[in-house]
XYZ file of C-alpha atoms in Angstrom:
591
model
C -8.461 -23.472 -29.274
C -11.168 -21.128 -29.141
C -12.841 -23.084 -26.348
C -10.272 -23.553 -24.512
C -9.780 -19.791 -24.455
C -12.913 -19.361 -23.538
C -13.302 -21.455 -20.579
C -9.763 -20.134 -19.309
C -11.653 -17.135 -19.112
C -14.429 -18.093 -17.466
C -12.851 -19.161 -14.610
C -10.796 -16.489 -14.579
C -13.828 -14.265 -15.019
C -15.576 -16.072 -11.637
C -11.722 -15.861 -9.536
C -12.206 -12.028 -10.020
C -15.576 -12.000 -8.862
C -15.128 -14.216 -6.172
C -11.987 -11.982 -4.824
C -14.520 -9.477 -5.053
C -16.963 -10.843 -2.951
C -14.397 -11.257 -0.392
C -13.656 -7.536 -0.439
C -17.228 -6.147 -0.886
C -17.499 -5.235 2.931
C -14.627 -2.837 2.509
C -15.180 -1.844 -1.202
C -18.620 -1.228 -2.716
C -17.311 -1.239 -6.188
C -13.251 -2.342 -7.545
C -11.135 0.475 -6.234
C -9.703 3.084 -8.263
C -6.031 2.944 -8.851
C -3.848 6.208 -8.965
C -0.062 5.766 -9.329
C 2.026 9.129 -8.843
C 5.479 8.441 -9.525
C 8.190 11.305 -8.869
C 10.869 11.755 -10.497
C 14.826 12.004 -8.981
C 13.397 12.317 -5.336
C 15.445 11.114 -2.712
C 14.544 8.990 0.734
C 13.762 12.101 2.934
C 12.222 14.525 0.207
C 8.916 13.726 1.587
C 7.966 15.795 4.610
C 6.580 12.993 5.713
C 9.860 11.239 5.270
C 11.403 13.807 6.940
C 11.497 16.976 4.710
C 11.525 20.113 5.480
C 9.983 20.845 1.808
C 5.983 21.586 1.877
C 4.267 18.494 0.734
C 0.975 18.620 2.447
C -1.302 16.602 0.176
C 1.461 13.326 0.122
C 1.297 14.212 3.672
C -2.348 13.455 3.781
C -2.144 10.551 2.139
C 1.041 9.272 4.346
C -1.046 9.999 7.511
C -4.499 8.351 5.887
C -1.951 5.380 4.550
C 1.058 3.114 5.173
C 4.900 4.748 4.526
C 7.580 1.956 3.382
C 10.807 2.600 4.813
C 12.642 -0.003 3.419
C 11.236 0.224 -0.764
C 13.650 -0.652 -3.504
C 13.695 0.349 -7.024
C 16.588 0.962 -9.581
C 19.121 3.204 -9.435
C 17.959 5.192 -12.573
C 14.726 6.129 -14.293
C 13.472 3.815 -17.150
C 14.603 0.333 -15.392
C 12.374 1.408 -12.416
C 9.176 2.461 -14.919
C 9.897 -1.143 -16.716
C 9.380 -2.740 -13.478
C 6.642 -0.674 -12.214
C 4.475 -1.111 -15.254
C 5.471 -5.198 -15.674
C 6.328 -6.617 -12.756
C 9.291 -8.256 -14.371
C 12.736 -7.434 -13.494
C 13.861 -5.110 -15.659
C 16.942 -7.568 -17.088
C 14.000 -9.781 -18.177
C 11.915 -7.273 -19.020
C 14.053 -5.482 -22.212
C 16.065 -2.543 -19.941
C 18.887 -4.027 -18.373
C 20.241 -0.734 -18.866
C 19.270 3.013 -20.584
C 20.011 4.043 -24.269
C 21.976 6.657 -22.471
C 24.363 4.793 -20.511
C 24.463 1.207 -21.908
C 28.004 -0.290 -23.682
C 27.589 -0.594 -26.966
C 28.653 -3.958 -26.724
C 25.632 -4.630 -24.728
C 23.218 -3.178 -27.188
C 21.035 -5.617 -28.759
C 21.268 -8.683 -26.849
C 19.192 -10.545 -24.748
C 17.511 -8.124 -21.910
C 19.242 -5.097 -22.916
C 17.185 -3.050 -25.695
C 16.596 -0.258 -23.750
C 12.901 -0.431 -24.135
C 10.318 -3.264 -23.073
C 10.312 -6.602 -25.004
C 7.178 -9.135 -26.215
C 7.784 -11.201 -23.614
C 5.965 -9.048 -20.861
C 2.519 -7.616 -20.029
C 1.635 -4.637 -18.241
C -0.612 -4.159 -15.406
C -2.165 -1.625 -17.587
C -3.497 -4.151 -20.199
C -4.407 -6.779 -17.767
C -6.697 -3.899 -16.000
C -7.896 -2.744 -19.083
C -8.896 -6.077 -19.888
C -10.966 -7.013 -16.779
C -13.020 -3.320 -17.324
C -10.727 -0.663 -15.733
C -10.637 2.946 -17.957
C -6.995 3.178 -18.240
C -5.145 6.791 -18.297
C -1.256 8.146 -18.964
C 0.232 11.274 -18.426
C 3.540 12.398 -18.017
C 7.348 10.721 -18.394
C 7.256 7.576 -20.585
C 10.707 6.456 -21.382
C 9.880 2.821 -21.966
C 10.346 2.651 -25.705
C 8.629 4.675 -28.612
C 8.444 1.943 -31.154
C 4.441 1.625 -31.925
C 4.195 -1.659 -30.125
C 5.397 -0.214 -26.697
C 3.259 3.437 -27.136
C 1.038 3.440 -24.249
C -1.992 2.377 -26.563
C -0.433 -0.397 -27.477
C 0.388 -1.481 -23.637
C -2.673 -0.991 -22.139
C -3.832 2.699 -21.920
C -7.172 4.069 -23.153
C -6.186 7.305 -23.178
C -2.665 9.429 -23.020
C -0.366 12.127 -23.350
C 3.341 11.111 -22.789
C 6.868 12.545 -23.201
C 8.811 9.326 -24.174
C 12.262 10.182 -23.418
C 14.291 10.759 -20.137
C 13.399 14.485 -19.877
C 12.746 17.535 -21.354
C 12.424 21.068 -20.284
C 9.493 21.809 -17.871
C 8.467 25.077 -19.281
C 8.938 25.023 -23.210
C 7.345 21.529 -24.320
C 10.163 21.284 -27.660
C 12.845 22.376 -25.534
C 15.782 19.524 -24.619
C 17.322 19.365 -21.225
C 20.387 17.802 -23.052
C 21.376 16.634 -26.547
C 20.637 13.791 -26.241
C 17.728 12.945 -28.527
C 17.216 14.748 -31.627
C 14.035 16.329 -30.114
C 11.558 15.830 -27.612
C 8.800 13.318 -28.627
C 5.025 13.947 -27.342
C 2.749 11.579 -27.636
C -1.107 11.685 -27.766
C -3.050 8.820 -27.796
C 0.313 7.008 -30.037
C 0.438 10.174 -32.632
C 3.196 12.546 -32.378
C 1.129 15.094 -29.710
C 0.466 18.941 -31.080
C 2.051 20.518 -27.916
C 1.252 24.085 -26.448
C 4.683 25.805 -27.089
C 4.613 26.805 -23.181
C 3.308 25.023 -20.569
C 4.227 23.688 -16.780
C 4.828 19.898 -16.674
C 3.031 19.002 -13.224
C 0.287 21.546 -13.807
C -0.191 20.026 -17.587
C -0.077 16.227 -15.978
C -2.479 16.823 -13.853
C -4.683 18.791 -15.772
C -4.257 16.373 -18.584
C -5.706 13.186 -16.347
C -8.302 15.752 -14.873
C -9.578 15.776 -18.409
C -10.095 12.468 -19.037
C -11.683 11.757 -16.060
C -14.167 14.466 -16.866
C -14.643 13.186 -19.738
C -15.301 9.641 -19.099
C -17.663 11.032 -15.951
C -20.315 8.839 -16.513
C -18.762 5.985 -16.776
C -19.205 2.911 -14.213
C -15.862 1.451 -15.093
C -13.083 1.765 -12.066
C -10.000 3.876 -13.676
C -6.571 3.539 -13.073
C -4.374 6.757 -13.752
C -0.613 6.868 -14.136
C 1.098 10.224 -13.431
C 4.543 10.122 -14.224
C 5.875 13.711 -13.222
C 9.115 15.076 -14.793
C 9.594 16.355 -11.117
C 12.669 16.981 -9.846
C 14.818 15.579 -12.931
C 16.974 18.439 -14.488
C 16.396 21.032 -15.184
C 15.064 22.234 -11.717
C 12.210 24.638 -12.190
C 9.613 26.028 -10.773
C 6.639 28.885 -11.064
C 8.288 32.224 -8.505
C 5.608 32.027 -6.153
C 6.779 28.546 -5.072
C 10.380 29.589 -4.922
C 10.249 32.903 -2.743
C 8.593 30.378 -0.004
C 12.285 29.112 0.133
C 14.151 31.792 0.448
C 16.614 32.051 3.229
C 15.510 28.288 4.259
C 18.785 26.842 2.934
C 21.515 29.194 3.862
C 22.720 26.951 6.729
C 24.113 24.827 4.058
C 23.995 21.000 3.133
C 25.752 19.747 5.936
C 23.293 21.114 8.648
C 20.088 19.960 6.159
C 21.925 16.174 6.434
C 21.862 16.331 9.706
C 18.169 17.849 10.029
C 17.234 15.258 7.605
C 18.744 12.059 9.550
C 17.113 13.309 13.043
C 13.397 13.595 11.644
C 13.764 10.455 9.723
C 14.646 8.885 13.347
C 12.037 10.717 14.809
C 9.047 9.230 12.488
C 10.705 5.588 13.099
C 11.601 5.379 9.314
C 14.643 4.672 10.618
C 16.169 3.347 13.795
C 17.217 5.167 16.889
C 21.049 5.938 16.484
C 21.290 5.609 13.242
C 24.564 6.240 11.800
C 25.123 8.916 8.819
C 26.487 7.510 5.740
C 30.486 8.457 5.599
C 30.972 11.553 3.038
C 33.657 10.820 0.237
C 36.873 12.935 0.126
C 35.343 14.822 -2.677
C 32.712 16.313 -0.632
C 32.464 19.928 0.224
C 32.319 21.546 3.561
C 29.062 24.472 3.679
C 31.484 26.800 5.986
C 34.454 26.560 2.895
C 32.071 28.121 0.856
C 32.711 32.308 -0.352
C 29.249 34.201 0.462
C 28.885 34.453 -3.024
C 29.068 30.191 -3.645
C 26.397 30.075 -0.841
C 23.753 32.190 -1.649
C 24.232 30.434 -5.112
C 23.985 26.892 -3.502
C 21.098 27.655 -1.761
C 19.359 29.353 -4.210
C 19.737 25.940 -6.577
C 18.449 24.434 -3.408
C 15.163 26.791 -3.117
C 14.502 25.590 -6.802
C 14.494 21.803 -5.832
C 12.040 22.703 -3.191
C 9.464 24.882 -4.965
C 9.611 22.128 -7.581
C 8.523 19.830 -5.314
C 6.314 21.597 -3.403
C 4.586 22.850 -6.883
C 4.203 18.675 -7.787
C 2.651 18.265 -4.454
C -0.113 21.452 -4.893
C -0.930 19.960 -8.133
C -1.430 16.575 -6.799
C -3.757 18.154 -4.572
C -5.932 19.344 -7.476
C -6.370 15.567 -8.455
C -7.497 14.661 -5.209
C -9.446 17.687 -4.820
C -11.223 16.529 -7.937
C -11.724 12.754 -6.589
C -13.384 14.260 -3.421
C -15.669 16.569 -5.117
C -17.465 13.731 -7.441
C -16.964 11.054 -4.586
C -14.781 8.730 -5.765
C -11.819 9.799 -3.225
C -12.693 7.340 -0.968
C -12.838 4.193 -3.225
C -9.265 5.021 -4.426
C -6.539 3.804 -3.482
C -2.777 6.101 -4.198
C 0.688 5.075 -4.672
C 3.148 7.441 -4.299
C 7.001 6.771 -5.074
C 9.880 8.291 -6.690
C 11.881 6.181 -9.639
C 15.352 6.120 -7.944
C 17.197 8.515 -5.533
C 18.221 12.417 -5.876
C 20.374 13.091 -8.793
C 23.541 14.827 -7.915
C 25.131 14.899 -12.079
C 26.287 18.467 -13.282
C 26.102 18.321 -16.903
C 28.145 21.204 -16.904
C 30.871 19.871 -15.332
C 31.894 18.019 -18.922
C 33.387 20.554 -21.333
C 30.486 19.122 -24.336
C 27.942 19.612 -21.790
C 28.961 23.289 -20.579
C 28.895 24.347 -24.637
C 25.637 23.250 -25.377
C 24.008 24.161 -22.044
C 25.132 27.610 -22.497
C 23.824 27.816 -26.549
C 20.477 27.129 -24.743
C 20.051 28.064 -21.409
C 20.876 30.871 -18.409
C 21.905 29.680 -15.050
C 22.188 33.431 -13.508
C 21.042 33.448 -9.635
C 18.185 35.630 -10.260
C 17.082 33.755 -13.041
C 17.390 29.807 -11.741
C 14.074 28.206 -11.312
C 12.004 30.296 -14.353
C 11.445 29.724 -18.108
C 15.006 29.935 -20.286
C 16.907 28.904 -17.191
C 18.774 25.852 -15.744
C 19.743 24.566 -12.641
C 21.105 21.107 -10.582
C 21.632 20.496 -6.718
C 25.118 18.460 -7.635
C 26.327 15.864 -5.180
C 26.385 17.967 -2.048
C 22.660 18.787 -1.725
C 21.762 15.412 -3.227
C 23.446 13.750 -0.130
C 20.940 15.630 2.175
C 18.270 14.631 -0.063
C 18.900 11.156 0.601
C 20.183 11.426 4.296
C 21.090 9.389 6.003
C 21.453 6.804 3.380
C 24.548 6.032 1.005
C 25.048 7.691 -2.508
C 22.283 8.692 -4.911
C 20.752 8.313 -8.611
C 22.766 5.948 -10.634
C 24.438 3.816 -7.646
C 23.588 0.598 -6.285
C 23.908 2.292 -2.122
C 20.601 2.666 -0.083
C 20.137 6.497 -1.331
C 20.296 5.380 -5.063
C 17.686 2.537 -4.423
C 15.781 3.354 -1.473
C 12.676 5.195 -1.834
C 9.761 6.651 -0.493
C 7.021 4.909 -0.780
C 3.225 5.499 0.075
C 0.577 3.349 -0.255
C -3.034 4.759 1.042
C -6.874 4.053 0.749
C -6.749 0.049 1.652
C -9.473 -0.611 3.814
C -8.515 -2.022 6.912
C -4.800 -0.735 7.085
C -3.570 1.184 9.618
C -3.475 4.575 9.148
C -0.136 6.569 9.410
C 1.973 3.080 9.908
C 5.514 2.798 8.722
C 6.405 -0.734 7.126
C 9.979 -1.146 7.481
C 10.134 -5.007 5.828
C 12.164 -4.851 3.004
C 10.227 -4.023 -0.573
C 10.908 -3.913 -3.828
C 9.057 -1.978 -6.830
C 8.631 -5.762 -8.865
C 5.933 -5.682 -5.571
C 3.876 -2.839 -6.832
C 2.270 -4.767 -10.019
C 0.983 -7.964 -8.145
C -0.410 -5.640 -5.649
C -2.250 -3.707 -7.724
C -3.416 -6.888 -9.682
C -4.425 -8.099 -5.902
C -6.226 -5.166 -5.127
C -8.337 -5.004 -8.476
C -9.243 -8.894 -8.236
C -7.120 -9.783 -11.303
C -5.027 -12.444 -11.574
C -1.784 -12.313 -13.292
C -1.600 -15.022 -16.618
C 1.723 -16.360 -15.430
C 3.466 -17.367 -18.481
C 1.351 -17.068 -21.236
C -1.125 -13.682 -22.575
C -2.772 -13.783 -26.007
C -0.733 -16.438 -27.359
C 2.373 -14.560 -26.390
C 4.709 -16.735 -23.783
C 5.744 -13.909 -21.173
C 7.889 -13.884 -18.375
C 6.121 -14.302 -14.568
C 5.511 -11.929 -11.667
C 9.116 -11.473 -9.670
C 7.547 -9.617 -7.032
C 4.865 -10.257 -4.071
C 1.634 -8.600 -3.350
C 1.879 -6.091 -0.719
C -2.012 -6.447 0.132
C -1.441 -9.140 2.961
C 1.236 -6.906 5.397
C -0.916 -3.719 4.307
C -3.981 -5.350 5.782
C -1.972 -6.095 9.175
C -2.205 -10.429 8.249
C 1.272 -10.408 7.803
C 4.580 -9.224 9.086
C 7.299 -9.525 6.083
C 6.762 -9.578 2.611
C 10.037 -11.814 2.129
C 11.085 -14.710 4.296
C 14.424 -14.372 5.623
C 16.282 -16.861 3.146
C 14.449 -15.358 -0.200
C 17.303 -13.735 -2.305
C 16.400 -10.175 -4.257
C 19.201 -9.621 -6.989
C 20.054 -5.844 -8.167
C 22.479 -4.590 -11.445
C 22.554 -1.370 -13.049
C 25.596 -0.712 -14.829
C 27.980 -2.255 -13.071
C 27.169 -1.462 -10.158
C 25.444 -4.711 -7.956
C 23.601 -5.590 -4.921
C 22.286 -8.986 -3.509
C 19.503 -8.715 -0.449
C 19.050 -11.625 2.259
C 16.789 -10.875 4.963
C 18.729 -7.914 7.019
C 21.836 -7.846 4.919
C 22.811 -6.474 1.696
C 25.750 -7.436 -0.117
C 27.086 -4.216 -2.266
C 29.424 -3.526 -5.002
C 30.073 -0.284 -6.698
C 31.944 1.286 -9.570
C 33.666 4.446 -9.223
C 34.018 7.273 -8.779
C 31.715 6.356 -5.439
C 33.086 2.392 -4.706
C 36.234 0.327 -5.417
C 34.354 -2.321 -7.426
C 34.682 -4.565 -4.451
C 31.900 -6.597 -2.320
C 31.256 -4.799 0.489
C 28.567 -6.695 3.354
C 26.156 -4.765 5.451
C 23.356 -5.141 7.887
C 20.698 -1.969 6.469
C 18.212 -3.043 9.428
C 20.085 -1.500 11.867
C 22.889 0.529 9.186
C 21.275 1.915 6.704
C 23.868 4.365 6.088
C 25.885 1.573 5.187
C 28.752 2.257 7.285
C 29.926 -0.889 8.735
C 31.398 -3.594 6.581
C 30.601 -6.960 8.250
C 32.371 -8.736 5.232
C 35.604 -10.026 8.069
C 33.118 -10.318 10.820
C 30.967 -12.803 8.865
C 32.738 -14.133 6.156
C 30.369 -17.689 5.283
C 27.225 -15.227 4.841
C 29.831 -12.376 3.102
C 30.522 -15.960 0.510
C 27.376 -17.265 0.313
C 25.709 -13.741 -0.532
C 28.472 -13.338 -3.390
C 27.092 -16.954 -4.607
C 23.780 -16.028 -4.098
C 24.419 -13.053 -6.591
C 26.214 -15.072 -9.267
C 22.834 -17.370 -9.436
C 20.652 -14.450 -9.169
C 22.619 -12.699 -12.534
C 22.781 -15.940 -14.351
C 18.970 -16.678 -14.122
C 18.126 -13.270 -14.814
C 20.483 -12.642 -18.112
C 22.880 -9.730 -16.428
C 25.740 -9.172 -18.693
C 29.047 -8.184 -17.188
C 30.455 -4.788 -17.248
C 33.721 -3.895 -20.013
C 36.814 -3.491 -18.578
C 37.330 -0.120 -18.084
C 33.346 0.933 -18.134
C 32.722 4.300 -17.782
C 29.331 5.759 -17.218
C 29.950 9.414 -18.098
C 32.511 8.389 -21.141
C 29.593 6.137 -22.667
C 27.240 9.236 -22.528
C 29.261 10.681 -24.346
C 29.990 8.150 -26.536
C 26.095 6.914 -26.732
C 25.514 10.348 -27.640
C 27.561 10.652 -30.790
C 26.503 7.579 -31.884
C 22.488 7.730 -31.240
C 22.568 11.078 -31.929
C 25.411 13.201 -33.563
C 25.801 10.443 -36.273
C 22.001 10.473 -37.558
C 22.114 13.798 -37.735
C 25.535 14.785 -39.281
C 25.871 11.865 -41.217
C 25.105 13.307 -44.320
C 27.218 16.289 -43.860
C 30.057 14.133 -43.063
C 29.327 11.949 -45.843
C 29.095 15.030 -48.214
C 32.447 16.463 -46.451
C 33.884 13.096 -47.589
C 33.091 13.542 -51.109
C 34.344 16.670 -51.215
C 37.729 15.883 -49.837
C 37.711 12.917 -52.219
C 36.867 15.201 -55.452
C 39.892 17.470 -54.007
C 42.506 14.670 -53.575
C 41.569 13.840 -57.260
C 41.747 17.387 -58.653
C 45.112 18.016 -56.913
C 46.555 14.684 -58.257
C 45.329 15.234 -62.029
C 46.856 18.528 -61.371
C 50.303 17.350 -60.519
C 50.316 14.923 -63.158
């Protein structure tokens, strides 16, 4: 066995070097590989998406790279980071769905643990194993058992949160109870946090660290920075705020608009494009009292500053890279996990109590240490203009992302790629550009599950057009809520309170928006898709939905059993024996 193991990698040993060979013109040594993930930003966040927010360093790299128009991930955070560190889709891959919002019938099986499984390998490990220096900082959320800590999956060196979110300016302060505290990790071992800190300032700083550290090293590096940026709370340091101010008083309706025209205007979308339709539950700006809209906009000032402060700290790492030289044999990803988030925690009476136990949400106060703040559903629809819905929904703005891809010799610099993407494409490329080839089904003994996605390397380098030919089906479930791509059309389904729970057809080439239903015009392709879906969940393990599913109500109920029941248990338990003892004393009593 040893031999054989040996000789497998041999050869696989002289495919990396010859891939290298092929690339030395471009590349005088493998490339560095930094992945900057956001976190909750919608389509046109990005100024170079079409933002009016400051982002001047992804900027740079937008005008020095390729922009994706048409990049798919999942509709919530860790599903998207299980894909983007596998590969895999993420009902193979262990998180078919979060701790926080899965059934509890669902809990358990197959596909839905709500962290990574054996059965996959992350491009992390298979870097590290072929020489790269390997670095974490930042959101984790992909399981905190030992054997998915980020030594344990492929990282030399980290410093990760491992939950959903936490506060960005007190490191042991929850953004909701939902966890029984926040857990820092350092290298695997609960992390000795500063009490105070700023999350993207600390990320960054953090990988800035161990690159110094590991200076003299000849080894490429890879670097994952997973900001907590813009998940709730929304905060921000002042002098990033007061940049804002005034810049929103015109209200969410005027930014949607403002938003759709410049996204035309860069070609990220097509001419004409139609706005998605709002729901009846949306909110005119001009119905607003003075006092509501100097509120809104201050929540929206926030969101800004936040990412604007993300972006200036990015701009430290590259800063850094171009100092010691190694800017320009490094190539950046940038992309956000899913689209804006538009929940308002304290919209649910349990949420409203313990937000106000913990924090302030005052106007002069929104943005800084102690305080909390959201953009709700109103804002989040300008965030993702002109697409459909946001975070947690299967329509283009809870999917469809920006993504940037820059430092690949021989692309074209400030191109937009509008074939359609998906974040299972980000590991093979990766793999691609490093010279590493992927095991297929089998790592260390371990049988794993395959690649899903495609390397975007050959459309990058201008020797191809599409990344999937036009009869190649890409399957999508989160919760309930579904999707089935085919070419130019995507067949949608979702759960209220935004859909019916019904199929829905669309053409997102030329509606994005998703405002015309095509499902009478072409009813064969409107079956076939639906057919096309029920394979697609079948192969992959997707679990339907209970009757009645819904998300907020399992929160809730996730929440007092993950988390009220460990901790109260023994009060309850002791409450329990008390009331027993009583029932006893008062029926000796009586006798």
């Amino acid at each position: 066995m040893s031999l054989i193991c040996s000789t497998r990698h041999t050869w696989l040993s002289i495919f990396a070097a010859a891939t290298l060979a092929i690339c030395a013109p471009a590349w005088a040594k493998r490339p560095n590989i930094v992945v900057l993930l956001a976190d909750d930003w919608g389509f046109s966040d990005v100024g170079a998406f079409g933002s009016e927010i400051h982002t001047p360093h992804l900027n740079q790299l937008a005008q020095s790279g390729t922009r994706f128009s048409n990049f798919h991930v999942s509709a919530s955070c860790s599903p998207t980071r299980s894909m983007l560190l596998t590969g895999v889709d993420n009902h193979l891959n262990g998180v078919g769905n979060m701790r926080e919002t899965i059934p509890q019938s669902h809990v358990g099986r197959a596909g839905y643990l709500s962290v990574l499984n054996q059965r996959v390998v992350t491009v992390a490990s298979l870097l590290q194993d072929h020489g790269y220096r390997t670095y974490a900082a930042g959101k984790w959320h992909v399981g905190k058992e030992p054997h998915n800590l980020p030594p344990a999956r492929g990282f030399d060196r980290s410093l990760v949160m491992g939950d959903s979110g936490s506060d960005n300016w007190e490191t042991g302060k929850l953004y909701l109870d939902l966890t029984d505290k926040v857990y820092w990790y350092d290298n695997g071992r609960e992390a000795q946090m500063p009490k105070t800190f700023y999350s993207s300032e600390f990320y960054v700083s953090k990988t800035l660290d161990y690159l110094k550290t590991d200076a003299k090293s000849d080894k490429p590096f890879f670097a994952y920075l997973a900001f907590q940026a813009n998940h709730i709370p929304l905060q921000a340091p002042q002098e990033f705020i007061d940049k804002y101010k005034g810049r929103y008083n015109a209200g969410w309706d005027v930014l949607r608009q403002e938003r759709r025209n410049k996204a035309i205007e860069l070609g990220l979308v097509p001419p004409n494009t139609p706005m998605a339709a709002l729901p009846a539950t949306h909110v005119a700006w001009d119905s607003l009292s003075p006092q509501d809209k100097a509120y809104q906009a201050r929540r929206m000032e926030v969101y800004a500053a936040m990412a604007e402060a993300m972006d200036f700290h990015i701009g430290r790492l590259m800063a850094h890279l171009k100092q010691t030289g190694e800017y320009d044999n490094t190539v950046f990803v940038f992309m956000s996990d899913n689209g804006a988030e538009a929940s308002d925690p304290y919209a649910l009476a349990v949420g409203r109590w313990w937000l106000d136990q913990h924090y302030n949400r005052d106007i002069d106060r929104l943005g800084s240490p102690g305080a909390y703040s959201i953009i709700g559903p109103n804002w989040a629809r300008a965030a993702t203009a002109p697409l459909n819905t946001y975070k947690f929904f299967a329509g283009e703005g809870g999917i469809r992302v920006p993504l940037i891809i820059s430092g690949i010799p021989a692309a074209h610099k400030q191109s937009v790629q509008n074939s359609l993407t998906h974040v299972s494409d980000i590991v093979p490329t990766l793999l691609d550009l490093a010279g590493v080839q992927h095991p297929g089904t089998s790592y260390k003994g371990q049988t794993i599950y395959p690649l899903t996605g495609h390397s975007l390397l050959p459309i990058l380098q201008g020797k191809a057009t599409r990344v999937r030919g036009p009869e190649e089906v890409l399957g999508y479930e989160l919760s309930g809520n579904r999707a089935v791509f085919k070419g130019d059309y995507k067949l949608l389904s979702n759960l209220a309170p935004v859909g019916d729970g019904q199929w829905h057809l669309y053409n997102i080439a030329t509606d994005p928006g998703e405002t015309r239903d095509l499902k009478d015009e072409m009813p064969e392709l409107f079956q076939s898709l639906q057919n096309d879906y029920a394979k697609w969940a079948k192969a992959n393990g997707v679990l339907p939905m209970p009757e009645g599913y819904d998300p907020i109500q399992q929160v809730i109920i996730n929440s007092l059993v993950f988390v009220y029941w460990p901790r109260y248990q023994w009060h309850l338990a002791g409450l329990g024996v008390l009331l027993l003892l009583s029932g006893v004393w008062l029926w000796r009593r009586r006798r």
